[in-house]
Amino acid sequence: MALDVVGCPPDDARVEAKSIVGANIRAQRKRLGLTQESLAERAGMHPVEVGRAERGVRDLRVSTVAKLGRALDVPAMELLRGI
């Protein structure tokens, strides 16, 4: 059985939620015509973090979702739509 980074079995619902949030981030970024690098700069993040968030491989804190929402000019809840 594969384990995630904290030693827990992967949770399909968590994986799906991260993928949905990542797709929402990407869609909003593209809507604004931003690159991952420019979004990262606006959000005060490293571009690698933005890429990992968009690919759904990073568990995001609520504060990070809020920061990305502000950088994308959308409510944080918009990034959680569909979960």
mmCIF file of N, CA and C in Angstrom:
data_model
loop_
_atom_site.group_PDB
_atom_site.id
_atom_site.type_symbol
_atom_site.label_atom_id
_atom_site.label_comp_id
_atom_site.label_asym_id
_atom_site.label_seq_id
_atom_site.Cartn_x
_atom_site.Cartn_y
_atom_site.Cartn_z
ATOM 1 N N MET A 1 0.845 -1.178 0.000
ATOM 2 C CA MET A 1 0.000 0.000 0.000
ATOM 3 C C MET A 1 0.888 1.238 0.000
ATOM 4 N N ALA A 2 0.601 2.167 -0.906
ATOM 5 C CA ALA A 2 1.355 3.415 -0.968
ATOM 6 C C ALA A 2 0.924 4.325 0.174
ATOM 7 N N LEU A 3 1.870 5.090 0.684
ATOM 8 C CA LEU A 3 1.578 6.046 1.746
ATOM 9 C C LEU A 3 1.842 7.449 1.231
ATOM 10 N N ASP A 4 1.085 8.417 1.759
ATOM 11 C CA ASP A 4 1.345 9.789 1.355
ATOM 12 C C ASP A 4 2.473 10.362 2.208
ATOM 13 N N VAL A 5 2.755 11.656 2.057
ATOM 14 C CA VAL A 5 3.916 12.263 2.713
ATOM 15 C C VAL A 5 3.845 12.259 4.228
ATOM 16 N N VAL A 6 2.664 12.121 4.804
ATOM 17 C CA VAL A 6 2.568 12.067 6.263
ATOM 18 C C VAL A 6 2.378 10.646 6.754
ATOM 19 N N GLY A 7 2.557 9.660 5.865
ATOM 20 C CA GLY A 7 2.492 8.267 6.270
ATOM 21 C C GLY A 7 1.104 7.685 6.334
ATOM 22 N N CYS A 8 0.125 8.359 5.711
ATOM 23 C CA CYS A 8 -1.250 7.878 5.713
ATOM 24 C C CYS A 8 -1.592 7.307 4.344
ATOM 25 N N PRO A 9 -2.490 6.327 4.306
ATOM 26 C CA PRO A 9 -2.926 5.847 3.000
ATOM 27 C C PRO A 9 -3.595 6.985 2.226
ATOM 28 N N PRO A 10 -3.423 7.027 0.911
ATOM 29 C CA PRO A 10 -4.059 8.096 0.150
ATOM 30 C C PRO A 10 -5.579 8.021 0.272
ATOM 31 N N ASP A 11 -6.196 9.154 0.348
ATOM 32 C CA ASP A 11 -7.648 9.268 0.476
ATOM 33 C C ASP A 11 -8.181 9.795 -0.850
ATOM 34 N N ASP A 12 -8.978 8.976 -1.550
ATOM 35 C CA ASP A 12 -9.471 9.357 -2.873
ATOM 36 C C ASP A 12 -10.203 10.693 -2.857
ATOM 37 N N ALA A 13 -10.986 10.949 -1.817
ATOM 38 C CA ALA A 13 -11.727 12.209 -1.745
ATOM 39 C C ALA A 13 -10.771 13.389 -1.620
ATOM 40 N N ARG A 14 -9.706 13.214 -0.838
ATOM 41 C CA ARG A 14 -8.724 14.289 -0.678
ATOM 42 C C ARG A 14 -7.992 14.541 -1.979
ATOM 43 N N VAL A 15 -7.620 13.478 -2.675
ATOM 44 C CA VAL A 15 -6.927 13.611 -3.953
ATOM 45 C C VAL A 15 -7.834 14.320 -4.953
ATOM 46 N N GLU A 16 -9.107 13.928 -4.999
ATOM 47 C CA GLU A 16 -10.044 14.570 -5.915
ATOM 48 C C GLU A 16 -10.225 16.046 -5.565
ATOM 49 N N ALA A 17 -10.328 16.369 -4.288
ATOM 50 C CA ALA A 17 -10.502 17.756 -3.862
ATOM 51 C C ALA A 17 -9.305 18.599 -4.280
ATOM 52 N N LYS A 18 -8.093 18.077 -4.095
ATOM 53 C CA LYS A 18 -6.898 18.823 -4.496
ATOM 54 C C LYS A 18 -6.884 19.052 -6.001
ATOM 55 N N SER A 19 -7.328 18.066 -6.773
ATOM 56 C CA SER A 19 -7.375 18.208 -8.234
ATOM 57 C C SER A 19 -8.390 19.265 -8.649
ATOM 58 N N ILE A 20 -9.543 19.289 -7.981
ATOM 59 C CA ILE A 20 -10.582 20.279 -8.295
ATOM 60 C C ILE A 20 -10.084 21.683 -7.980
ATOM 61 N N VAL A 21 -9.493 21.859 -6.802
ATOM 62 C CA VAL A 21 -8.978 23.175 -6.422
ATOM 63 C C VAL A 21 -7.885 23.597 -7.406
ATOM 64 N N GLY A 22 -7.010 22.688 -7.757
ATOM 65 C CA GLY A 22 -5.954 23.003 -8.712
ATOM 66 C C GLY A 22 -6.500 23.431 -10.054
ATOM 67 N N ALA A 23 -7.528 22.740 -10.533
ATOM 68 C CA ALA A 23 -8.142 23.104 -11.811
ATOM 69 C C ALA A 23 -8.807 24.481 -11.720
ATOM 70 N N ASN A 24 -9.415 24.778 -10.572
ATOM 71 C CA ASN A 24 -10.036 26.089 -10.382
ATOM 72 C C ASN A 24 -8.992 27.196 -10.373
ATOM 73 N N ILE A 25 -7.871 26.961 -9.718
ATOM 74 C CA ILE A 25 -6.787 27.945 -9.692
ATOM 75 C C ILE A 25 -6.304 28.190 -11.120
ATOM 76 N N ARG A 26 -6.040 27.114 -11.840
ATOM 77 C CA ARG A 26 -5.546 27.238 -13.221
ATOM 78 C C ARG A 26 -6.540 28.002 -14.095
ATOM 79 N N ALA A 27 -7.822 27.673 -13.983
ATOM 80 C CA ALA A 27 -8.837 28.343 -14.802
ATOM 81 C C ALA A 27 -8.884 29.843 -14.511
ATOM 82 N N GLN A 28 -8.823 30.202 -13.235
ATOM 83 C CA GLN A 28 -8.860 31.626 -12.874
ATOM 84 C C GLN A 28 -7.580 32.335 -13.325
ATOM 85 N N ARG A 29 -6.460 31.665 -13.207
ATOM 86 C CA ARG A 29 -5.180 32.255 -13.647
ATOM 87 C C ARG A 29 -5.228 32.520 -15.146
ATOM 88 N N LYS A 30 -5.698 31.535 -15.912
ATOM 89 C CA LYS A 30 -5.767 31.699 -17.368
ATOM 90 C C LYS A 30 -6.796 32.761 -17.751
ATOM 91 N N ARG A 31 -7.887 32.852 -16.994
ATOM 92 C CA ARG A 31 -8.903 33.880 -17.250
ATOM 93 C C ARG A 31 -8.279 35.272 -17.211
ATOM 94 N N LEU A 32 -7.327 35.450 -16.297
ATOM 95 C CA LEU A 32 -6.651 36.743 -16.159
ATOM 96 C C LEU A 32 -5.445 36.877 -17.087
ATOM 97 N N GLY A 33 -5.113 35.803 -17.796
ATOM 98 C CA GLY A 33 -3.958 35.851 -18.694
ATOM 99 C C GLY A 33 -2.627 35.877 -17.963
ATOM 100 N N LEU A 34 -2.594 35.274 -16.774
ATOM 101 C CA LEU A 34 -1.377 35.261 -15.967
ATOM 102 C C LEU A 34 -0.579 33.979 -16.198
ATOM 103 N N THR A 35 0.723 34.078 -16.054
ATOM 104 C CA THR A 35 1.570 32.890 -16.005
ATOM 105 C C THR A 35 1.615 32.416 -14.562
ATOM 106 N N GLN A 36 2.109 31.203 -14.361
ATOM 107 C CA GLN A 36 2.289 30.726 -12.983
ATOM 108 C C GLN A 36 3.250 31.644 -12.237
ATOM 109 N N GLU A 37 4.258 32.127 -12.930
ATOM 110 C CA GLU A 37 5.246 33.007 -12.304
ATOM 111 C C GLU A 37 4.614 34.323 -11.859
ATOM 112 N N SER A 38 3.770 34.906 -12.731
ATOM 113 C CA SER A 38 3.152 36.181 -12.357
ATOM 114 C C SER A 38 2.122 35.996 -11.242
ATOM 115 N N LEU A 39 1.405 34.881 -11.250
ATOM 116 C CA LEU A 39 0.483 34.602 -10.145
ATOM 117 C C LEU A 39 1.262 34.430 -8.846
ATOM 118 N N ALA A 40 2.352 33.700 -8.920
ATOM 119 C CA ALA A 40 3.174 33.497 -7.722
ATOM 120 C C ALA A 40 3.642 34.832 -7.155
ATOM 121 N N GLU A 41 4.067 35.715 -8.025
ATOM 122 C CA GLU A 41 4.534 37.030 -7.573
ATOM 123 C C GLU A 41 3.402 37.808 -6.911
ATOM 124 N N ARG A 42 2.227 37.796 -7.538
ATOM 125 C CA ARG A 42 1.073 38.504 -6.973
ATOM 126 C C ARG A 42 0.660 37.929 -5.630
ATOM 127 N N ALA A 43 0.826 36.605 -5.453
ATOM 128 C CA ALA A 43 0.386 35.933 -4.226
ATOM 129 C C ALA A 43 1.489 35.849 -3.172
ATOM 130 N N GLY A 44 2.707 36.246 -3.527
ATOM 131 C CA GLY A 44 3.814 36.134 -2.572
ATOM 132 C C GLY A 44 4.242 34.696 -2.361
ATOM 133 N N MET A 45 4.185 33.920 -3.433
ATOM 134 C CA MET A 45 4.537 32.497 -3.371
ATOM 135 C C MET A 45 5.663 32.217 -4.362
ATOM 136 N N HIS A 46 6.237 31.034 -4.263
ATOM 137 C CA HIS A 46 7.221 30.579 -5.239
ATOM 138 C C HIS A 46 6.462 29.951 -6.406
ATOM 139 N N PRO A 47 6.920 30.164 -7.643
ATOM 140 C CA PRO A 47 6.227 29.579 -8.799
ATOM 141 C C PRO A 47 6.062 28.061 -8.718
ATOM 142 N N VAL A 48 7.005 27.374 -8.108
ATOM 143 C CA VAL A 48 6.890 25.915 -7.964
ATOM 144 C C VAL A 48 5.676 25.568 -7.101
ATOM 145 N N GLU A 49 5.427 26.377 -6.067
ATOM 146 C CA GLU A 49 4.258 26.139 -5.214
ATOM 147 C C GLU A 49 2.959 26.286 -6.004
ATOM 148 N N VAL A 50 2.901 27.294 -6.868
ATOM 149 C CA VAL A 50 1.705 27.500 -7.684
ATOM 150 C C VAL A 50 1.516 26.312 -8.623
ATOM 151 N N GLY A 51 2.576 25.865 -9.247
ATOM 152 C CA GLY A 51 2.492 24.711 -10.140
ATOM 153 C C GLY A 51 2.022 23.463 -9.425
ATOM 154 N N ARG A 52 2.547 23.226 -8.237
ATOM 155 C CA ARG A 52 2.135 22.048 -7.465
ATOM 156 C C ARG A 52 0.671 22.167 -7.042
ATOM 157 N N ALA A 53 0.238 23.379 -6.699
ATOM 158 C CA ALA A 53 -1.169 23.582 -6.329
ATOM 159 C C ALA A 53 -2.072 23.301 -7.525
ATOM 160 N N GLU A 54 -1.687 23.806 -8.693
ATOM 161 C CA GLU A 54 -2.502 23.599 -9.896
ATOM 162 C C GLU A 54 -2.561 22.126 -10.300
ATOM 163 N N ARG A 55 -1.504 21.394 -10.075
ATOM 164 C CA ARG A 55 -1.488 19.967 -10.420
ATOM 165 C C ARG A 55 -2.183 19.115 -9.361
ATOM 166 N N GLY A 56 -2.542 19.716 -8.237
ATOM 167 C CA GLY A 56 -3.232 18.977 -7.188
ATOM 168 C C GLY A 56 -2.334 18.071 -6.382
ATOM 169 N N VAL A 57 -1.058 18.385 -6.340
ATOM 170 C CA VAL A 57 -0.130 17.540 -5.577
ATOM 171 C C VAL A 57 0.249 18.175 -4.243
ATOM 172 N N ARG A 58 -0.303 19.344 -3.965
ATOM 173 C CA ARG A 58 0.018 20.033 -2.723
ATOM 174 C C ARG A 58 -1.241 20.246 -1.904
ATOM 175 N N ASP A 59 -1.203 19.867 -0.628
ATOM 176 C CA ASP A 59 -2.292 20.199 0.286
ATOM 177 C C ASP A 59 -2.168 21.680 0.608
ATOM 178 N N LEU A 60 -3.219 22.417 0.341
ATOM 179 C CA LEU A 60 -3.184 23.864 0.562
ATOM 180 C C LEU A 60 -3.819 24.220 1.891
ATOM 181 N N ARG A 61 -3.188 25.124 2.600
ATOM 182 C CA ARG A 61 -3.781 25.669 3.820
ATOM 183 C C ARG A 61 -4.872 26.650 3.423
ATOM 184 N N VAL A 62 -5.780 26.885 4.334
ATOM 185 C CA VAL A 62 -6.845 27.860 4.092
ATOM 186 C C VAL A 62 -6.230 29.219 3.795
ATOM 187 N N SER A 63 -5.183 29.580 4.507
ATOM 188 C CA SER A 63 -4.542 30.877 4.281
ATOM 189 C C SER A 63 -3.942 30.967 2.878
ATOM 190 N N THR A 64 -3.457 29.862 2.343
ATOM 191 C CA THR A 64 -2.899 29.862 0.990
ATOM 192 C C THR A 64 -4.010 30.003 -0.043
ATOM 193 N N VAL A 65 -5.135 29.329 0.179
ATOM 194 C CA VAL A 65 -6.281 29.472 -0.727
ATOM 195 C C VAL A 65 -6.758 30.927 -0.718
ATOM 196 N N ALA A 66 -6.807 31.536 0.454
ATOM 197 C CA ALA A 66 -7.221 32.935 0.564
ATOM 198 C C ALA A 66 -6.238 33.846 -0.168
ATOM 199 N N LYS A 67 -4.951 33.580 -0.009
ATOM 200 C CA LYS A 67 -3.922 34.376 -0.672
ATOM 201 C C LYS A 67 -4.042 34.266 -2.198
ATOM 202 N N LEU A 68 -4.266 33.060 -2.684
ATOM 203 C CA LEU A 68 -4.439 32.855 -4.125
ATOM 204 C C LEU A 68 -5.719 33.527 -4.620
ATOM 205 N N GLY A 69 -6.786 33.443 -3.837
ATOM 206 C CA GLY A 69 -8.030 34.113 -4.208
ATOM 207 C C GLY A 69 -7.829 35.611 -4.366
ATOM 208 N N ARG A 70 -7.134 36.223 -3.408
ATOM 209 C CA ARG A 70 -6.863 37.663 -3.497
ATOM 210 C C ARG A 70 -6.037 37.977 -4.743
ATOM 211 N N ALA A 71 -5.026 37.159 -5.006
ATOM 212 C CA ALA A 71 -4.159 37.386 -6.165
ATOM 213 C C ALA A 71 -4.914 37.215 -7.476
ATOM 214 N N LEU A 72 -5.957 36.377 -7.458
ATOM 215 C CA LEU A 72 -6.761 36.114 -8.662
ATOM 216 C C LEU A 72 -8.022 36.979 -8.721
ATOM 217 N N ASP A 73 -8.200 37.847 -7.743
ATOM 218 C CA ASP A 73 -9.369 38.732 -7.682
ATOM 219 C C ASP A 73 -10.682 37.963 -7.637
ATOM 220 N N VAL A 74 -10.694 36.850 -6.902
ATOM 221 C CA VAL A 74 -11.928 36.076 -6.694
ATOM 222 C C VAL A 74 -12.018 35.704 -5.217
ATOM 223 N N PRO A 75 -13.234 35.475 -4.714
ATOM 224 C CA PRO A 75 -13.351 34.985 -3.341
ATOM 225 C C PRO A 75 -12.695 33.598 -3.236
ATOM 226 N N ALA A 76 -12.090 33.320 -2.117
ATOM 227 C CA ALA A 76 -11.446 32.016 -1.902
ATOM 228 C C ALA A 76 -12.428 30.885 -2.158
ATOM 229 N N MET A 77 -13.689 31.080 -1.830
ATOM 230 C CA MET A 77 -14.690 30.029 -2.040
ATOM 231 C C MET A 77 -14.817 29.654 -3.509
ATOM 232 N N GLU A 78 -14.510 30.571 -4.408
ATOM 233 C CA GLU A 78 -14.568 30.273 -5.840
ATOM 234 C C GLU A 78 -13.534 29.201 -6.195
ATOM 235 N N LEU A 79 -12.413 29.209 -5.501
ATOM 236 C CA LEU A 79 -11.374 28.223 -5.762
ATOM 237 C C LEU A 79 -11.758 26.857 -5.207
ATOM 238 N N LEU A 80 -12.710 26.825 -4.282
ATOM 239 C CA LEU A 80 -13.160 25.564 -3.684
ATOM 240 C C LEU A 80 -14.417 25.018 -4.361
ATOM 241 N N ARG A 81 -14.929 25.741 -5.351
ATOM 242 C CA ARG A 81 -16.168 25.335 -6.029
ATOM 243 C C ARG A 81 -16.016 23.940 -6.625
ATOM 244 N N GLY A 82 -17.019 23.101 -6.380
ATOM 245 C CA GLY A 82 -17.042 21.767 -6.967
ATOM 246 C C GLY A 82 -16.550 20.655 -6.060
ATOM 247 N N ILE A 83 -16.090 21.018 -4.883
ATOM 248 C CA ILE A 83 -15.612 19.974 -3.959
ATOM 249 C C ILE A 83 -16.813 19.344 -3.276
#
